[in-house]
PDB file of C-alpha atoms in Angstrom:
ATOM      1  CA  UNK A 162      -4.168  42.829 -67.526  1.00 91.00           C
ATOM      2  CA  UNK A 163      -1.867  41.749 -64.695  1.00 94.00           C
ATOM      3  CA  UNK A 164       0.863  44.017 -63.356  1.00 95.00           C
ATOM      4  CA  UNK A 165       4.158  43.353 -61.615  1.00 94.00           C
ATOM      5  CA  UNK A 166       6.720  45.415 -59.745  1.00 93.00           C
ATOM      6  CA  UNK A 167       6.309  48.294 -57.324  1.00 92.00           C
ATOM      7  CA  UNK A 168       8.169  49.411 -54.229  1.00 90.00           C
ATOM      8  CA  UNK A 169       8.992  46.486 -51.977  1.00 84.00           C
ATOM      9  CA  UNK A 170       7.891  43.913 -54.562  1.00 86.00           C
ATOM     10  CA  UNK A 171       9.528  40.546 -55.233  1.00 81.00           C
ATOM     11  CA  UNK A 172      11.479  42.261 -58.032  1.00 80.00           C
ATOM     12  CA  UNK A 173      12.875  44.909 -55.655  1.00 80.00           C
ATOM     13  CA  UNK A 174      11.956  48.600 -55.726  1.00 86.00           C
ATOM     14  CA  UNK A 175      10.888  48.818 -59.357  1.00 90.00           C
ATOM     15  CA  UNK A 176       8.400  50.607 -61.581  1.00 94.00           C
ATOM     16  CA  UNK A 177       5.036  48.975 -62.268  1.00 95.00           C
ATOM     17  CA  UNK A 178       5.070  46.965 -65.497  1.00 95.00           C
ATOM     18  CA  UNK A 179       2.564  44.865 -67.420  1.00 95.00           C
ATOM     19  CA  UNK A 180       3.174  41.205 -66.592  1.00 95.00           C
ATOM     20  CA  UNK A 181       0.346  39.698 -68.644  1.00 95.00           C
ATOM     21  CA  UNK A 182      -2.542  40.676 -70.879  1.00 93.00           C
ATOM     22  CA  UNK A 183      -5.860  38.904 -71.356  1.00 92.00           C
ATOM     23  CA  UNK A 184      -6.282  38.917 -75.163  1.00 89.00           C
ATOM     24  CA  UNK A 185     -10.096  39.125 -74.785  1.00 90.00           C
ATOM     25  CA  UNK A 186      -9.973  42.019 -72.294  1.00 87.00           C
ATOM     26  CA  UNK A 187     -10.105  45.734 -73.147  1.00 85.00           C
ATOM     27  CA  UNK A 188      -6.308  46.082 -73.148  1.00 86.00           C
ATOM     28  CA  UNK A 189      -5.782  42.896 -75.177  1.00 86.00           C
ATOM     29  CA  UNK A 190      -8.310  43.887 -77.830  1.00 86.00           C
ATOM     30  CA  UNK A 191      -6.503  47.203 -78.397  1.00 82.00           C
ATOM     31  CA  UNK A 192      -3.282  45.392 -79.398  1.00 80.00           C
ATOM     32  CA  UNK A 193      -1.154  48.499 -78.812  1.00 86.00           C
ATOM     33  CA  UNK A 194      -0.042  47.501 -75.311  1.00 91.00           C
ATOM     34  CA  UNK A 195       2.493  44.746 -74.738  1.00 93.00           C
ATOM     35  CA  UNK A 196       3.828  42.739 -71.840  1.00 94.00           C
ATOM     36  CA  UNK A 197       6.833  44.553 -70.419  1.00 95.00           C
ATOM     37  CA  UNK A 198       5.452  48.066 -70.934  1.00 96.00           C
ATOM     38  CA  UNK A 199       5.948  50.276 -67.864  1.00 96.00           C
ATOM     39  CA  UNK A 200       2.731  51.835 -66.501  1.00 96.00           C
ATOM     40  CA  UNK A 201       3.495  55.444 -65.581  1.00 96.00           C
ATOM     41  CA  UNK A 202      -0.033  56.629 -64.754  1.00 96.00           C
ATOM     42  CA  UNK A 203      -3.721  55.693 -64.796  1.00 95.00           C
ATOM     43  CA  UNK A 204      -6.203  58.472 -65.566  1.00 94.00           C
ATOM     44  CA  UNK A 205      -3.530  61.026 -64.708  1.00 94.00           C
ATOM     45  CA  UNK A 206      -2.599  59.432 -61.355  1.00 95.00           C
ATOM     46  CA  UNK A 207       1.075  58.483 -61.245  1.00 95.00           C
ATOM     47  CA  UNK A 208       2.045  54.930 -60.386  1.00 95.00           C
ATOM     48  CA  UNK A 209       5.735  55.849 -60.094  1.00 93.00           C
ATOM     49  CA  UNK A 210       6.941  55.175 -56.558  1.00 90.00           C
ATOM     50  CA  UNK A 211       3.888  53.155 -55.484  1.00 94.00           C
ATOM     51  CA  UNK A 212       3.813  49.704 -53.951  1.00 95.00           C
ATOM     52  CA  UNK A 213       2.310  46.857 -55.952  1.00 94.00           C
ATOM     53  CA  UNK A 214      -0.803  46.915 -53.747  1.00 95.00           C
ATOM     54  CA  UNK A 215      -1.291  50.657 -54.207  1.00 96.00           C
ATOM     55  CA  UNK A 216      -1.013  50.306 -57.997  1.00 95.00           C
ATOM     56  CA  UNK A 217      -3.493  47.398 -58.031  1.00 95.00           C
ATOM     57  CA  UNK A 218      -5.951  49.466 -55.971  1.00 95.00           C
ATOM     58  CA  UNK A 219      -5.702  52.391 -58.416  1.00 94.00           C
ATOM     59  CA  UNK A 220      -6.298  50.088 -61.372  1.00 93.00           C
ATOM     60  CA  UNK A 221      -9.223  48.293 -59.690  1.00 93.00           C
ATOM     61  CA  UNK A 222     -10.838  51.662 -58.936  1.00 93.00           C
ATOM     62  CA  UNK A 223     -11.228  52.154 -62.705  1.00 90.00           C
ATOM     63  CA  UNK A 224     -13.209  48.918 -63.228  1.00 85.00           C
ATOM     64  CA  UNK A 225     -16.604  50.660 -63.508  1.00 87.00           C
ATOM     65  CA  UNK A 226     -15.403  53.571 -65.652  1.00 86.00           C
ATOM     66  CA  UNK A 227     -16.368  53.756 -69.315  1.00 85.00           C
ATOM     67  CA  UNK A 228     -12.832  54.718 -70.313  1.00 87.00           C
ATOM     68  CA  UNK A 229      -9.377  54.508 -68.807  1.00 89.00           C
ATOM     69  CA  UNK A 230      -6.265  56.366 -69.945  1.00 91.00           C
ATOM     70  CA  UNK A 231      -2.962  54.601 -69.380  1.00 92.00           C
ATOM     71  CA  UNK A 232       0.340  56.415 -69.790  1.00 94.00           C
ATOM     72  CA  UNK A 233       2.914  53.808 -70.799  1.00 95.00           C
ATOM     73  CA  UNK A 234       6.603  53.622 -71.545  1.00 95.00           C
ATOM     74  CA  UNK A 235       7.620  50.992 -74.086  1.00 94.00           C
ATOM     75  CA  UNK A 236       9.411  48.274 -72.175  1.00 91.00           C
ATOM     76  CA  UNK A 237      12.914  47.395 -73.352  1.00 91.00           C
ATOM     77  CA  UNK A 238      11.868  43.714 -73.460  1.00 91.00           C
ATOM     78  CA  UNK A 239       8.656  41.812 -74.029  1.00 91.00           C
ATOM     79  CA  UNK A 240       7.500  38.217 -74.405  1.00 88.00           C
ATOM     80  CA  UNK A 241       4.887  36.344 -76.367  1.00 85.00           C
ATOM     81  CA  UNK A 242       2.661  33.506 -75.257  1.00 84.00           C
ATOM     82  CA  UNK A 243       0.413  33.100 -72.260  1.00 87.00           C
ATOM     83  CA  UNK A 244       3.069  33.012 -69.518  1.00 91.00           C
ATOM     84  CA  UNK A 245       3.668  36.044 -67.329  1.00 92.00           C
ATOM     85  CA  UNK A 246       6.444  38.346 -68.492  1.00 93.00           C
ATOM     86  CA  UNK A 247       9.424  38.304 -66.122  1.00 90.00           C
ATOM     87  CA  UNK A 248      11.878  41.188 -66.631  1.00 90.00           C
ATOM     88  CA  UNK A 249      15.573  40.407 -66.771  1.00 86.00           C
ATOM     89  CA  UNK A 250      18.259  42.359 -64.967  1.00 82.00           C
ATOM     90  CA  UNK A 251      18.984  44.136 -68.270  1.00 83.00           C
ATOM     91  CA  UNK A 252      15.324  45.230 -68.527  1.00 89.00           C
ATOM     92  CA  UNK A 253      15.765  47.378 -65.399  1.00 86.00           C
ATOM     93  CA  UNK A 254      19.154  48.632 -66.588  1.00 83.00           C
ATOM     94  CA  UNK A 255      17.683  49.976 -69.820  1.00 87.00           C
ATOM     95  CA  UNK A 256      14.912  52.006 -68.174  1.00 88.00           C
ATOM     96  CA  UNK A 257      15.399  55.776 -67.851  1.00 89.00           C
ATOM     97  CA  UNK A 258      17.329  56.851 -64.755  1.00 84.00           C
ATOM     98  CA  UNK A 259      14.238  58.726 -63.508  1.00 87.00           C
ATOM     99  CA  UNK A 260      12.520  55.352 -62.928  1.00 90.00           C
ATOM    100  CA  UNK A 261      15.332  53.886 -60.818  1.00 87.00           C
ATOM    101  CA  UNK A 262      14.601  53.893 -57.097  1.00 86.00           C
ATOM    102  CA  UNK A 263      17.792  54.257 -55.117  1.00 89.00           C
ATOM    103  CA  UNK A 264      18.584  53.225 -51.579  1.00 90.00           C
ATOM    104  CA  UNK A 265      21.295  54.203 -49.135  1.00 94.00           C
ATOM    105  CA  UNK A 266      23.903  51.742 -47.955  1.00 95.00           C
ATOM    106  CA  UNK A 267      26.317  52.784 -45.205  1.00 97.00           C
ATOM    107  CA  UNK A 268      29.407  50.629 -44.745  1.00 96.00           C
ATOM    108  CA  UNK A 269      31.854  50.810 -41.848  1.00 96.00           C
ATOM    109  CA  UNK A 270      35.451  49.656 -42.128  1.00 95.00           C
ATOM    110  CA  UNK A 271      38.641  49.682 -40.118  1.00 93.00           C
ATOM    111  CA  UNK A 272      41.258  52.323 -41.058  1.00 91.00           C
ATOM    112  CA  UNK A 273      42.986  51.314 -44.288  1.00 87.00           C
ATOM    113  CA  UNK A 274      40.770  48.231 -44.767  1.00 92.00           C
ATOM    114  CA  UNK A 275      38.894  47.339 -47.919  1.00 93.00           C
ATOM    115  CA  UNK A 276      35.134  47.798 -48.237  1.00 96.00           C
ATOM    116  CA  UNK A 277      35.000  44.270 -49.627  1.00 95.00           C
ATOM    117  CA  UNK A 278      33.571  44.623 -53.122  1.00 96.00           C
ATOM    118  CA  UNK A 279      34.803  45.253 -56.655  1.00 95.00           C
ATOM    119  CA  UNK A 280      33.224  47.296 -59.420  1.00 95.00           C
ATOM    120  CA  UNK A 281      32.998  47.314 -63.211  1.00 93.00           C
ATOM    121  CA  UNK A 282      31.964  50.024 -65.660  1.00 92.00           C
ATOM    122  CA  UNK A 283      32.608  53.732 -65.938  1.00 92.00           C
ATOM    123  CA  UNK A 284      33.358  56.215 -68.682  1.00 88.00           C
ATOM    124  CA  UNK A 285      35.896  55.008 -71.211  1.00 82.00           C
ATOM    125  CA  UNK A 286      36.942  56.854 -74.407  1.00 75.00           C
ATOM    126  CA  UNK A 287      37.124  53.610 -76.419  1.00 79.00           C
ATOM    127  CA  UNK A 288      34.113  51.704 -75.055  1.00 76.00           C
ATOM    128  CA  UNK A 289      31.830  54.594 -74.154  1.00 78.00           C
ATOM    129  CA  UNK A 290      30.110  55.060 -70.822  1.00 84.00           C
ATOM    130  CA  UNK A 291      28.764  52.127 -68.856  1.00 88.00           C
ATOM    131  CA  UNK A 292      27.071  52.449 -65.460  1.00 90.00           C
ATOM    132  CA  UNK A 293      29.210  51.391 -62.524  1.00 94.00           C
ATOM    133  CA  UNK A 294      28.088  48.104 -60.970  1.00 92.00           C
ATOM    134  CA  UNK A 295      29.180  45.847 -58.156  1.00 94.00           C
ATOM    135  CA  UNK A 296      30.982  42.882 -59.728  1.00 93.00           C
ATOM    136  CA  UNK A 297      31.335  40.803 -56.571  1.00 92.00           C
ATOM    137  CA  UNK A 298      31.173  41.083 -52.796  1.00 94.00           C
ATOM    138  CA  UNK A 299      33.989  39.487 -50.765  1.00 94.00           C
ATOM    139  CA  UNK A 300      32.884  37.117 -47.998  1.00 93.00           C
ATOM    140  CA  UNK A 301      33.628  38.257 -44.443  1.00 92.00           C
ATOM    141  CA  UNK A 302      34.043  41.883 -45.590  1.00 94.00           C
ATOM    142  CA  UNK A 303      32.248  45.046 -44.414  1.00 95.00           C
ATOM    143  CA  UNK A 304      30.002  44.876 -47.509  1.00 95.00           C
ATOM    144  CA  UNK A 305      29.127  41.217 -46.870  1.00 94.00           C
ATOM    145  CA  UNK A 306      28.535  41.804 -43.152  1.00 93.00           C
ATOM    146  CA  UNK A 307      26.158  44.698 -43.898  1.00 93.00           C
ATOM    147  CA  UNK A 308      24.256  42.501 -46.391  1.00 90.00           C
ATOM    148  CA  UNK A 309      22.600  45.316 -48.356  1.00 90.00           C
ATOM    149  CA  UNK A 310      25.058  45.526 -51.260  1.00 91.00           C
ATOM    150  CA  UNK A 311      24.671  42.831 -53.902  1.00 87.00           C
ATOM    151  CA  UNK A 312      26.420  41.748 -57.074  1.00 88.00           C
ATOM    152  CA  UNK A 313      24.856  43.634 -59.979  1.00 87.00           C
ATOM    153  CA  UNK A 314      23.804  46.680 -57.945  1.00 91.00           C
ATOM    154  CA  UNK A 315      24.342  49.971 -59.738  1.00 92.00           C
ATOM    155  CA  UNK A 316      26.441  52.457 -57.784  1.00 95.00           C
ATOM    156  CA  UNK A 317      25.156  56.011 -58.178  1.00 95.00           C
ATOM    157  CA  UNK A 318      27.237  57.929 -55.628  1.00 96.00           C
ATOM    158  CA  UNK A 319      29.939  57.595 -52.972  1.00 97.00           C
ATOM    159  CA  UNK A 320      29.696  60.013 -50.030  1.00 97.00           C
ATOM    160  CA  UNK A 321      27.608  62.375 -52.166  1.00 95.00           C
ATOM    161  CA  UNK A 322      29.967  62.275 -55.174  1.00 96.00           C
ATOM    162  CA  UNK A 323      28.062  61.195 -58.289  1.00 95.00           C
ATOM    163  CA  UNK A 324      29.439  58.278 -60.295  1.00 95.00           C
ATOM    164  CA  UNK A 325      27.544  59.268 -63.452  1.00 90.00           C
ATOM    165  CA  UNK A 326      29.995  59.713 -66.363  1.00 90.00           C
ATOM    166  CA  UNK A 327      32.973  59.019 -64.063  1.00 94.00           C
ATOM    167  CA  UNK A 328      35.909  56.968 -65.318  1.00 94.00           C
ATOM    168  CA  UNK A 329      36.416  53.580 -63.687  1.00 94.00           C
ATOM    169  CA  UNK A 330      39.729  54.619 -62.114  1.00 94.00           C
ATOM    170  CA  UNK A 331      38.112  57.727 -60.600  1.00 95.00           C
ATOM    171  CA  UNK A 332      35.310  55.638 -59.074  1.00 96.00           C
ATOM    172  CA  UNK A 333      37.858  53.231 -57.567  1.00 95.00           C
ATOM    173  CA  UNK A 334      39.814  56.192 -56.170  1.00 95.00           C
ATOM    174  CA  UNK A 335      36.655  57.645 -54.577  1.00 95.00           C
ATOM    175  CA  UNK A 336      35.939  54.343 -52.867  1.00 95.00           C
ATOM    176  CA  UNK A 337      39.521  53.936 -51.626  1.00 94.00           C
ATOM    177  CA  UNK A 338      39.755  57.524 -50.381  1.00 93.00           C
ATOM    178  CA  UNK A 339      36.447  57.376 -48.512  1.00 94.00           C
ATOM    179  CA  UNK A 340      36.704  57.275 -44.733  1.00 93.00           C
ATOM    180  CA  UNK A 341      35.759  54.607 -42.242  1.00 95.00           C
ATOM    181  CA  UNK A 342      32.043  55.333 -42.705  1.00 96.00           C
ATOM    182  CA  UNK A 343      31.139  55.223 -46.408  1.00 96.00           C
ATOM    183  CA  UNK A 344      27.713  56.273 -47.688  1.00 97.00           C
ATOM    184  CA  UNK A 345      26.678  54.687 -51.019  1.00 97.00           C
ATOM    185  CA  UNK A 346      23.616  55.400 -53.189  1.00 96.00           C
ATOM    186  CA  UNK A 347      22.703  52.219 -55.061  1.00 94.00           C
ATOM    187  CA  UNK A 348      19.938  50.741 -57.186  1.00 91.00           C
ATOM    188  CA  UNK A 349      19.025  47.051 -56.829  1.00 85.00           C
ATOM    189  CA  UNK A 350      16.748  44.902 -58.953  1.00 76.00           C
ATOM    190  CA  UNK A 351      15.706  41.286 -59.140  1.00 64.00           C
ATOM    191  CA  UNK A 352      18.622  39.561 -60.779  1.00 59.00           C
ATOM    192  CA  UNK A 353      21.218  41.088 -58.525  1.00 52.00           C
ATOM    193  CA  UNK A 354      22.575  38.453 -56.170  1.00 52.00           C
ATOM    194  CA  UNK A 355      24.013  38.076 -52.729  1.00 42.00           C
TER     195      UNK A 355
END
């Protein structure tokens, strides 16, 4: 099998997932593993939080073993055919929160100035709860100048205040009331854009 993802990978800081399966190999013959499944551990060793290279090394170390135990999470998407599976932005969104790797973004702004991005999502009695995401980043703004915040990023917290289950208006208020130095916790994946 071929894997994708990992910290610092082309997909961003993501969990390790199965990108392709050789149908004649041990995994392919079992037919209970599919492209898109997330690999949590190999023989009890966690792959969560590893780089792609570290995960490959752990898997290669099992090559001579008679048996290998994989702990997998069913991926929210899969694909058929011989091409490598490429997760969509929604694939990452649907994974459990415990598998999201967050990063810190610190933005600086002038007193009373905008941070330079807009958000969507939040708790809503009619629509339910949707995670809060960056809708767009304004050119020539503090967010654009910093360059770490991208359209599609999930906002987890503002200055230590969690945005989980927060109404949209409350999230906007937190952002507006934040000071000149604003600390954001965000999650980025491939599919988010500059």
